Coordinates of C-alpha atoms and ligand atoms in Angstrom, one line a residue:
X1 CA 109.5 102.7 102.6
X2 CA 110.2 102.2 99.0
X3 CA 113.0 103.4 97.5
X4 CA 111.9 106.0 94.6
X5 CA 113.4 104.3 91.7
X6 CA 115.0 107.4 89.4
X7 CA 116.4 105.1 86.5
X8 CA 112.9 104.2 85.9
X9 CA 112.9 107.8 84.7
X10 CA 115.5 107.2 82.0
X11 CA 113.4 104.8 80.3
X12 CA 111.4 108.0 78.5
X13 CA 114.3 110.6 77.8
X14 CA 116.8 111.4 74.9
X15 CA 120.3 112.1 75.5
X16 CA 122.4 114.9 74.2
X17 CA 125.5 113.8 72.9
X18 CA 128.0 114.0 75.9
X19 CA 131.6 113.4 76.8
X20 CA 131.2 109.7 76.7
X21 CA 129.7 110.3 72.9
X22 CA 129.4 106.9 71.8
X23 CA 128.4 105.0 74.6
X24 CA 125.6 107.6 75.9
X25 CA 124.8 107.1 72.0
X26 CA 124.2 103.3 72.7
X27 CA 122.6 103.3 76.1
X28 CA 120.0 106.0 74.6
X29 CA 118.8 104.0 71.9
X30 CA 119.0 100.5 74.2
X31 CA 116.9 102.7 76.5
X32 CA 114.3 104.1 74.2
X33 CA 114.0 99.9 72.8
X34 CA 114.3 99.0 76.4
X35 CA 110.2 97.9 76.9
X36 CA 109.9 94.5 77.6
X37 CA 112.4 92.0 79.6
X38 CA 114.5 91.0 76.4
X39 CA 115.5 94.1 75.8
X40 CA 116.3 95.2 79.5
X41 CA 118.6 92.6 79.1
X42 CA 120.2 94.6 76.1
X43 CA 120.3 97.4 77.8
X44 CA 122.4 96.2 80.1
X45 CA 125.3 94.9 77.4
X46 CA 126.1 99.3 77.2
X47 CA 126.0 99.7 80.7
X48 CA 127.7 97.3 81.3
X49 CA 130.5 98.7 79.1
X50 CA 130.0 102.2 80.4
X51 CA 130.6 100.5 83.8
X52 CA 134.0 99.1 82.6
X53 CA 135.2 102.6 82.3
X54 CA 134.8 103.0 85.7
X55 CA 132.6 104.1 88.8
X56 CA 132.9 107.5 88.6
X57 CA 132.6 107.8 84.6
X58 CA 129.3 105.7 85.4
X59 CA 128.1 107.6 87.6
X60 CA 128.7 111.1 85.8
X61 CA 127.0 109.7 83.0
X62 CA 123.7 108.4 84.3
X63 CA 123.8 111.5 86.8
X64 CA 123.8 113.6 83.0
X65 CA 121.4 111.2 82.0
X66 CA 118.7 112.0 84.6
X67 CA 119.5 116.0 84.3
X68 CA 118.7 116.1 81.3
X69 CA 115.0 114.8 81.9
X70 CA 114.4 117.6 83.5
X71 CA 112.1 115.7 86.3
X72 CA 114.5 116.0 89.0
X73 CA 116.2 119.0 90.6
X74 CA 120.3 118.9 89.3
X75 CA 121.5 118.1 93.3
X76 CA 119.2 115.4 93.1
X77 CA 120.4 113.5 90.1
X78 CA 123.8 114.4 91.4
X79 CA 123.3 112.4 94.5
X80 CA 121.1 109.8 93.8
X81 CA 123.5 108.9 90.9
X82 CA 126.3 109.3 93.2
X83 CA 125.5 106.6 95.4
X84 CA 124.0 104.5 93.8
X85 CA 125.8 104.5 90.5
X86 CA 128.9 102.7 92.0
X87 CA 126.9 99.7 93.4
X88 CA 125.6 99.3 90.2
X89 CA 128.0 99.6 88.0
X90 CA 130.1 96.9 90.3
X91 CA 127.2 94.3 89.8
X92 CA 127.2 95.3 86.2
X93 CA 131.5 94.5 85.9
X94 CA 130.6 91.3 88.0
X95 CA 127.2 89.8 86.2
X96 CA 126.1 88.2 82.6
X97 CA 123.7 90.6 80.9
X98 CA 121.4 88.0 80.5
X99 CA 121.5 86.0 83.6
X100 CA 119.3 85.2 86.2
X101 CA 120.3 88.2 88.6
X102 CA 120.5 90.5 85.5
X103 CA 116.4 89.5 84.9
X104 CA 116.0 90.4 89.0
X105 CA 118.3 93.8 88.1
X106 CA 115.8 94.3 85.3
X107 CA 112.7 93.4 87.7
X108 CA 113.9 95.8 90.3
X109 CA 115.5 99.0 89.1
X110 CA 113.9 99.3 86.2
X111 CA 110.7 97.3 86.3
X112 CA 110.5 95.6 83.1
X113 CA 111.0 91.9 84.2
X114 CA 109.0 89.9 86.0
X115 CA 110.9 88.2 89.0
X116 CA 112.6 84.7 87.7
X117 CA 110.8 81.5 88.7
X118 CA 111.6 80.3 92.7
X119 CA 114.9 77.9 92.6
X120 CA 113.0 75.3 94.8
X121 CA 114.8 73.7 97.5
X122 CA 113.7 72.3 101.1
X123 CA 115.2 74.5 103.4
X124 CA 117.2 72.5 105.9
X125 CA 115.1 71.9 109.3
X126 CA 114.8 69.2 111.7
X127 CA 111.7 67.4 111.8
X128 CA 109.0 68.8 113.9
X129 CA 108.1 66.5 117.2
X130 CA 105.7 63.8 117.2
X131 CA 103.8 65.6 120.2
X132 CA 103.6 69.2 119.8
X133 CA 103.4 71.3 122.7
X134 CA 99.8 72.5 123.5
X135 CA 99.8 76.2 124.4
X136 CA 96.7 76.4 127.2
X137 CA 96.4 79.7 129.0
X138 CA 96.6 79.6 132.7
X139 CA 94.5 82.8 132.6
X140 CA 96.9 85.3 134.0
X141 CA 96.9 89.4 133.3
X142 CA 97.9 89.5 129.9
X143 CA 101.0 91.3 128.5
X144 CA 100.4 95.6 127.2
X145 CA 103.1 96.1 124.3
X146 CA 103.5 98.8 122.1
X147 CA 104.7 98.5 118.4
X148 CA 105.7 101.2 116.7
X149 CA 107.8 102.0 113.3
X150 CA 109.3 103.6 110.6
X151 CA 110.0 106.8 112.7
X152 CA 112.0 108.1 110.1
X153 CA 112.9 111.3 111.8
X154 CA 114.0 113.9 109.8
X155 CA 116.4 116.0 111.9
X156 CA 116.7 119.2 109.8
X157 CA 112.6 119.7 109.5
X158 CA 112.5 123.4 110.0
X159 CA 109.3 124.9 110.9
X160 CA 107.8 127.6 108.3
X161 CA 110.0 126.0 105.9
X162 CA 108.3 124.8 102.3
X163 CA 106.3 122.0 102.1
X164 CA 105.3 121.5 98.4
X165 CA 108.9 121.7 97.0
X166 CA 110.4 119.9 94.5
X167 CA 113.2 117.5 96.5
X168 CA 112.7 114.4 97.6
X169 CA 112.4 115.9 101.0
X170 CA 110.5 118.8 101.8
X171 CA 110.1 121.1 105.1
X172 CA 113.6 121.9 105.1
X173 CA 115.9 125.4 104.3
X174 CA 117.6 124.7 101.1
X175 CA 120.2 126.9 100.3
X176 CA 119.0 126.9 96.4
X177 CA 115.6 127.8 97.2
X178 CA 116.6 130.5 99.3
X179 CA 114.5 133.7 98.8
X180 CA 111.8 132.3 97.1
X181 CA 108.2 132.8 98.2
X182 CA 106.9 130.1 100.1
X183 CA 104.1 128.4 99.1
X184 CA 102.2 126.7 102.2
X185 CA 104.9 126.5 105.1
X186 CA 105.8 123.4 107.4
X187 CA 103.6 123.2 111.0
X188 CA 105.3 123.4 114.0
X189 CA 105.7 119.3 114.7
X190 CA 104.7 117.9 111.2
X191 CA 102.8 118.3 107.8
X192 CA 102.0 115.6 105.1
X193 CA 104.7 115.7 102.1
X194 CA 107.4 115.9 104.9
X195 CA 109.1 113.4 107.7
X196 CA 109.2 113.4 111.1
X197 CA 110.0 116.3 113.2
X198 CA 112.2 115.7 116.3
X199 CA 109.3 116.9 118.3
X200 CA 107.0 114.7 116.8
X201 CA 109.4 111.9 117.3
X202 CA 109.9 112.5 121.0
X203 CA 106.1 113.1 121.7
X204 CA 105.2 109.4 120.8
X205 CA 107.8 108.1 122.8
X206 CA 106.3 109.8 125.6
X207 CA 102.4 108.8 124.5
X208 CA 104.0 104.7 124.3
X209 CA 105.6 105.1 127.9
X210 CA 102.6 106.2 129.0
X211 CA 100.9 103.9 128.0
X212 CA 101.8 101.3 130.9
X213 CA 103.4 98.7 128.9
X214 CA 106.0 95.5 129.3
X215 CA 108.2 96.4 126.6
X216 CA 107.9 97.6 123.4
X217 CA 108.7 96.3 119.6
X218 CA 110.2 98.7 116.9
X219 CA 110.9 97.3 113.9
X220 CA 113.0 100.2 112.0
X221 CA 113.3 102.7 109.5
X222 CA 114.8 105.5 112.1
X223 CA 116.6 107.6 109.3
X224 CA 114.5 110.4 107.3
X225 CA 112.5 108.2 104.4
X226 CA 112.1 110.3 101.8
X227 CA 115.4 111.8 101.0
X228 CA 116.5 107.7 99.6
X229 CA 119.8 108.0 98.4
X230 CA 120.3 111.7 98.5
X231 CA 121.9 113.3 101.3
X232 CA 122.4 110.8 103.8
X233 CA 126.0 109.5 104.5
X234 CA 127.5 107.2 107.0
X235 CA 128.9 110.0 109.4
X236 CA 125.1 111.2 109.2
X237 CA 123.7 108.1 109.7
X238 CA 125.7 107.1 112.6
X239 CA 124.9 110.3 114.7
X240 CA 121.1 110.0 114.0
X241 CA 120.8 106.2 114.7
X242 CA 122.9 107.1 117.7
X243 CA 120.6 110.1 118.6
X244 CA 117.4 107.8 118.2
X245 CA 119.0 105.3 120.4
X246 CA 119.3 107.5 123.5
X247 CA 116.1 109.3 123.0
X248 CA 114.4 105.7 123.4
X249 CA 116.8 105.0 126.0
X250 CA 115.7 108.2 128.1
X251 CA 111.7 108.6 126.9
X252 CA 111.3 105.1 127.6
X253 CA 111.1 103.2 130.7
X254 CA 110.4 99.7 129.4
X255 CA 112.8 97.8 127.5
X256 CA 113.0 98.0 123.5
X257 CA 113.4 95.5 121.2
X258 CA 114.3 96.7 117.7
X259 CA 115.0 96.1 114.4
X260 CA 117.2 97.2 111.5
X261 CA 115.3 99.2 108.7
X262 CA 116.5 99.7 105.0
X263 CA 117.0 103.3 105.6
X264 CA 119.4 102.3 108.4
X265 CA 121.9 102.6 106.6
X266 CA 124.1 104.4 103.8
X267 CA 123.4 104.7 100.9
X268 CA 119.9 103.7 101.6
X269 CA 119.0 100.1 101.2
X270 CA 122.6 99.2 101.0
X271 CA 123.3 96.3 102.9
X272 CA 126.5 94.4 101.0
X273 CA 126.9 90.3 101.7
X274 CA 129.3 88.8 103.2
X275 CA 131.0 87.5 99.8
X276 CA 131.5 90.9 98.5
X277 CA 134.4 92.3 99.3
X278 CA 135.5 95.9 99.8
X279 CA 132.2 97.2 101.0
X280 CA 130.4 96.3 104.4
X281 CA 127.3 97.6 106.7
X282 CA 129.3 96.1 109.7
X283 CA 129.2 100.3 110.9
X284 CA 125.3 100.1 111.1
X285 CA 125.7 96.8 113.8
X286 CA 128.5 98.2 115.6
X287 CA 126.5 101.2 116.2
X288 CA 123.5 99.4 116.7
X289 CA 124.9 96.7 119.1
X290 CA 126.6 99.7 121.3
X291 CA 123.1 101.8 121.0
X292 CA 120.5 98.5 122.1
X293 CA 123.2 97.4 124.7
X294 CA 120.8 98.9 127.7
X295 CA 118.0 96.2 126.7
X296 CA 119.9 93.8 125.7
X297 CA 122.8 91.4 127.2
X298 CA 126.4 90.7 126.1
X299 CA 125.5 87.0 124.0
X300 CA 122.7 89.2 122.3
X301 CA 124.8 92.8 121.5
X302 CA 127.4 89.8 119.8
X303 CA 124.8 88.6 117.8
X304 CA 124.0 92.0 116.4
X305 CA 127.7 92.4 115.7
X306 CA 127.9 88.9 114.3
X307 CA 124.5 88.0 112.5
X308 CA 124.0 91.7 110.5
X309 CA 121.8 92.8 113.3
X310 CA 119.6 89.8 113.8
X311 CA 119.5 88.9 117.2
X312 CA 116.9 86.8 120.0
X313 CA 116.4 87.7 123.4
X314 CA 113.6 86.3 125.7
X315 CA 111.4 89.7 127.1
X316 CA 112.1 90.1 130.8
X317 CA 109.9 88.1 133.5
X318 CA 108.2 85.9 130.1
X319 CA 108.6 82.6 128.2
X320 CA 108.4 84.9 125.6
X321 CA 111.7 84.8 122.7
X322 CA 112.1 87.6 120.4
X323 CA 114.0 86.9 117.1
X324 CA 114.4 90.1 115.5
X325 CA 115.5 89.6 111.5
X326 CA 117.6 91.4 109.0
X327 CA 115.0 90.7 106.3
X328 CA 117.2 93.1 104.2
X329 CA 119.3 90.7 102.5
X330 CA 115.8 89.4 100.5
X331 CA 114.7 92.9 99.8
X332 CA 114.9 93.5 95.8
X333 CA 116.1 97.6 96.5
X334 CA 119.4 96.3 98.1
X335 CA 121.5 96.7 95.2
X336 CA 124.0 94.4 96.6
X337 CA 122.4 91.7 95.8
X338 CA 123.2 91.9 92.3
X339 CA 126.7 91.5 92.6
X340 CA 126.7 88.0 91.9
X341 CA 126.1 85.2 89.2
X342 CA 126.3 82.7 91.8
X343 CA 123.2 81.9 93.9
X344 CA 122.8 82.0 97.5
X345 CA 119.8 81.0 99.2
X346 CA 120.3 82.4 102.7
X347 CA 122.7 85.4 102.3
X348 CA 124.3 86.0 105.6
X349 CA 122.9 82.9 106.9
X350 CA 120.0 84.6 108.5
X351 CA 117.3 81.8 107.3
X352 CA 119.5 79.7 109.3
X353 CA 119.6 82.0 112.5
X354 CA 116.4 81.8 112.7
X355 CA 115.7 78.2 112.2
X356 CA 118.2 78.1 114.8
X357 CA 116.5 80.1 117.0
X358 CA 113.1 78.8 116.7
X359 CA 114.2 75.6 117.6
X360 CA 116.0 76.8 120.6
X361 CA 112.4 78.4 121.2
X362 CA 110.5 74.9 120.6
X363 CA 113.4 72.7 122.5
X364 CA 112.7 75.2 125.7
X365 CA 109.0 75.1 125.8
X366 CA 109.1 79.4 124.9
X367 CA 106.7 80.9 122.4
X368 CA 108.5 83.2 119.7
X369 CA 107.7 86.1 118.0
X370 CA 109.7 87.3 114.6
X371 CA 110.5 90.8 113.8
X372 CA 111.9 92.2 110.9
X373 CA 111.7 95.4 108.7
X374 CA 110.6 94.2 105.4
X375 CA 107.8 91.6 105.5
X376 CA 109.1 88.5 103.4
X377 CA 105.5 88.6 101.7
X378 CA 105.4 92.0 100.7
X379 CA 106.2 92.5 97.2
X380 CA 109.7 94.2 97.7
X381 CA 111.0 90.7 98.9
X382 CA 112.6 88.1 96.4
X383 CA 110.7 85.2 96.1
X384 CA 112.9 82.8 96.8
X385 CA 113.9 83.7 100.6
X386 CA 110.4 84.4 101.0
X387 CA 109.8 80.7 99.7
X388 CA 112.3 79.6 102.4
X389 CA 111.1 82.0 105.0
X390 CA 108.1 80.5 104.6
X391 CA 109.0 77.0 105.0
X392 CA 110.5 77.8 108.5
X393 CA 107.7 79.2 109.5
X394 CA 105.3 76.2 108.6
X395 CA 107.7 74.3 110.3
X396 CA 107.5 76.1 113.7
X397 CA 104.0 77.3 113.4
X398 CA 103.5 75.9 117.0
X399 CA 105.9 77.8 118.5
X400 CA 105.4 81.0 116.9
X401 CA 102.4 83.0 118.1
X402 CA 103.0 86.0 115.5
X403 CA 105.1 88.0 112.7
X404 CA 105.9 91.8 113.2
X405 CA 107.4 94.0 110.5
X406 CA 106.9 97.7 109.1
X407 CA 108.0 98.7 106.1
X408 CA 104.7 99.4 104.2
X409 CA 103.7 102.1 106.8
X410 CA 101.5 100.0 107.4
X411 CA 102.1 97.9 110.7
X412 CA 102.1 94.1 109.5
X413 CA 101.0 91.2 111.4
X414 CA 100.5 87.9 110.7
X415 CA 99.1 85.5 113.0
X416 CA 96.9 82.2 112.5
X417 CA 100.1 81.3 109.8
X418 CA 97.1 79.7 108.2
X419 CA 95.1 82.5 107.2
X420 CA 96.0 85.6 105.2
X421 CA 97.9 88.4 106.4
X422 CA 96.2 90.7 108.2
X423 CA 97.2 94.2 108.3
X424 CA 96.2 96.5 110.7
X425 CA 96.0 100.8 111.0
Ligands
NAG501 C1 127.2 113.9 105.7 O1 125.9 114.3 106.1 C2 125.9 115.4 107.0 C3 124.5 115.6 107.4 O2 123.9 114.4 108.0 C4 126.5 116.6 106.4 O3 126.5 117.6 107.3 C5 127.9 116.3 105.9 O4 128.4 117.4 105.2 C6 127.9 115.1 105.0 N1 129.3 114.7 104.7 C7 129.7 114.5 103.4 C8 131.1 114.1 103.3 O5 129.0 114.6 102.5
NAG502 C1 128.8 84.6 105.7 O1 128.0 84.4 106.9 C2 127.5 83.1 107.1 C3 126.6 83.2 108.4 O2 127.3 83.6 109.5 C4 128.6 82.1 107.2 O3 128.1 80.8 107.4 C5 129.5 82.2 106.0 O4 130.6 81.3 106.1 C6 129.9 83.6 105.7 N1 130.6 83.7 104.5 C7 131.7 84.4 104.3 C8 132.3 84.3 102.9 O5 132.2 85.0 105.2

């Protein structure tokens, strides 16, 4: 899901004279000019020097900043700024104010440039063969699999509890809510405005292993979706990816082959490259490589470890080769990606995995089929990897039979390459 953008909200506010006086004095008046792209791009000269005070001043600031809008609850300003205010002030220390990556910093937190121009470049592949492989059925039972997503299990829903409250997150005890009246209370397994319950959670992994299937695809998003930022930490993280793990490890009998989502991680969408340094989501594949190891073997678990959780395994008793994708190092919400004057067209080298991959596929005589969280073409994705995505794809289009992703809430498919997306549910 998309992450809830707060700085949008400092784009409309006025702020008091504070500690950092002439600075705050400076961003507030960039940020009330801030409307168009130029001036984004001024408004990040301030910020830039309020982030060469320091993380922490940075994030105190923007965190008084936000309260002082009044939109958002004080805990909730406190936290979001908290985690995120440290990734951005590091891109800010590290990039131009009017660069390239400043106008995608602009485009994606807050909203005011349109994404750059695509840096065109053929994506390294080699050539496809003169006789393609002709894919004939030989008329045998076809294959049941289930797909399902974005769980997002919220592991302290609480029953009774309020649903049309003013966090991010509602359906839970809060202790600064306590006491009050509530308003319409939280069912039993779910209500709209809140995540999953556990219950809920566990009751459609029993519906898909009923359901008499070969395997099943899940392509992410196991941590709660609405809280973003706020509240979720890596010790947190780790015990409910691990948790999620074993309960599709014991409520299903079938293997699983998953995916990382953005809210896999901590803070949310926060998935650092390997040229930063300092800061790593290498937790997120260790625990994911331990938690997939019952479906998958040891060559495969190394690749999660290895490739950021991207990994290919061919489904049991098939001809059949999964490539599941980290599409998170193209999503415009991973602040990480800002770090950095310096272009790179396949962070983590996962376009080249799966090139890789698909010609292991197409060299093999298997059919593929890509997962990933993010779709490349949904709007969240830069256009560049989608650009190069893309070109892979064309390139294997024979050996592909069809693209799986989540994300949007929406399962996404796309099949017949040639032809539009199509989006079923
Ligand atoms: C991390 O999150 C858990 C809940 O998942 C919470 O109990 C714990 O206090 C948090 N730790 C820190 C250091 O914030
Ligand atoms: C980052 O990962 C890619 C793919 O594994 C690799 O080719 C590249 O050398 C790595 N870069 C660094 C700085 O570790």
């Amino acid at each position: 899901m998309r992450t809830k953008l707060i700085f949008s909200l400092l784009l409309t506010l006025h702020v008091p004279n504070g500690v950092h006086a002439s600075l705050v004095d400076d961003i507030a008046n960039a940020i009330s000019q801030a409307v168009d792209c130029g001036s984004c791009h001024a408004l990040l000269v301030p910020m830039k020097g309020l982030a060469e005070l320091g993380n922490s001043v940075f994030s105190d600031t923007m965190a008084a900043v936000c309260k002082s809008i009044g939109t958002e609850d004080d805990d909730v300003c406190d936290g979001t700024l908290g985690e995120l205010g440290p990734i951005l002030a590091h891109d800010l220390r590290a990039i131009s104010p009017f660069g390239r990556t400043a106008t995608q910093l602009c485009n994606s937190v807050f909203g005011l440039c349109q994404q750059p121009a695509v840096i065109q470049m053929k994506f390294p592949v080699p050539r496809a063969p003169r006789t393609p492989k002709m894919w004939v059925s030989k008329g045998g039972q076809p294959i049941r699999v289930a797909h399902f997503s974005d769980s997002h299990v919220d592991r302290e829903y609480t029953p009774g509890a309020e649903v049309e409250c003013t966090k991010n997150i509602c359906c839970r005890n809060y202790a600064d809510k306590a006491g009050k009246p509530i308003q319409q209370p939280a069912g039993i397994l779910a209500s709209h405005n809140c995540d999953t319950s556990t219950g809920l959670a566990e009751s459609m992994l029993r519906a898909t292993s009923a359901q008499d299937v070969s395997f099943s695809i899940f392509t992410g998003d196991i941590i709660e979706g609405r809280s973003d930022t706020w509240l979720v930490n890596q010790t947190g993280v780790t015990a409910h990816l691990q948790q999620f793990d074993q309960e599709m490890r014991t409520l299903l009998d079938k293997p699983v082959f998953p995916v990382i989502g953005n809210h896999d991680t901590a803070p949310v969408n926060s998935f650092p490259r390997n040229t930063t340094s300092g800061a790593s989501s290498q937790w997120v594949f260790d625990t994911q490589a331990a938690g997939w190891s019952e479906w998958l073997d040891t060559s495969e678990t190394a690749s999660v470890l290895h490739m950021s959780g991207s990994y290919s395994a061919v489904a049991p008793g098939t001809n059949l080769r999964i490539i599941s994708l980290n599409t998170l190092y193209w999503y415009k919400a991973n602040f990480w990606l800002f770090d950095s004057d310096t272009f790179q067209p396949d962070p983590n080298g996962i376009l080249a995995f799966a090139a890789q991959q698909l010609q292991a596929a197409e060299d093999a005589g298997q059919r593929a089929w890509i997962l990933g969280h993010m779709p490349p073409s949904s709007s969240d994705a830069f256009h560049d990897q989608s650009n190069y995505f893309d070109q892979i794809i064309q390139r294997y289009k024979n050996t592909i039979a069809v693209l799986l992703f989540g994300h949007t809430h929406k399962v996404t498919v796309c099949s017949r390459l040639r032809q539009k997306l199509l989006i079923i549910y």
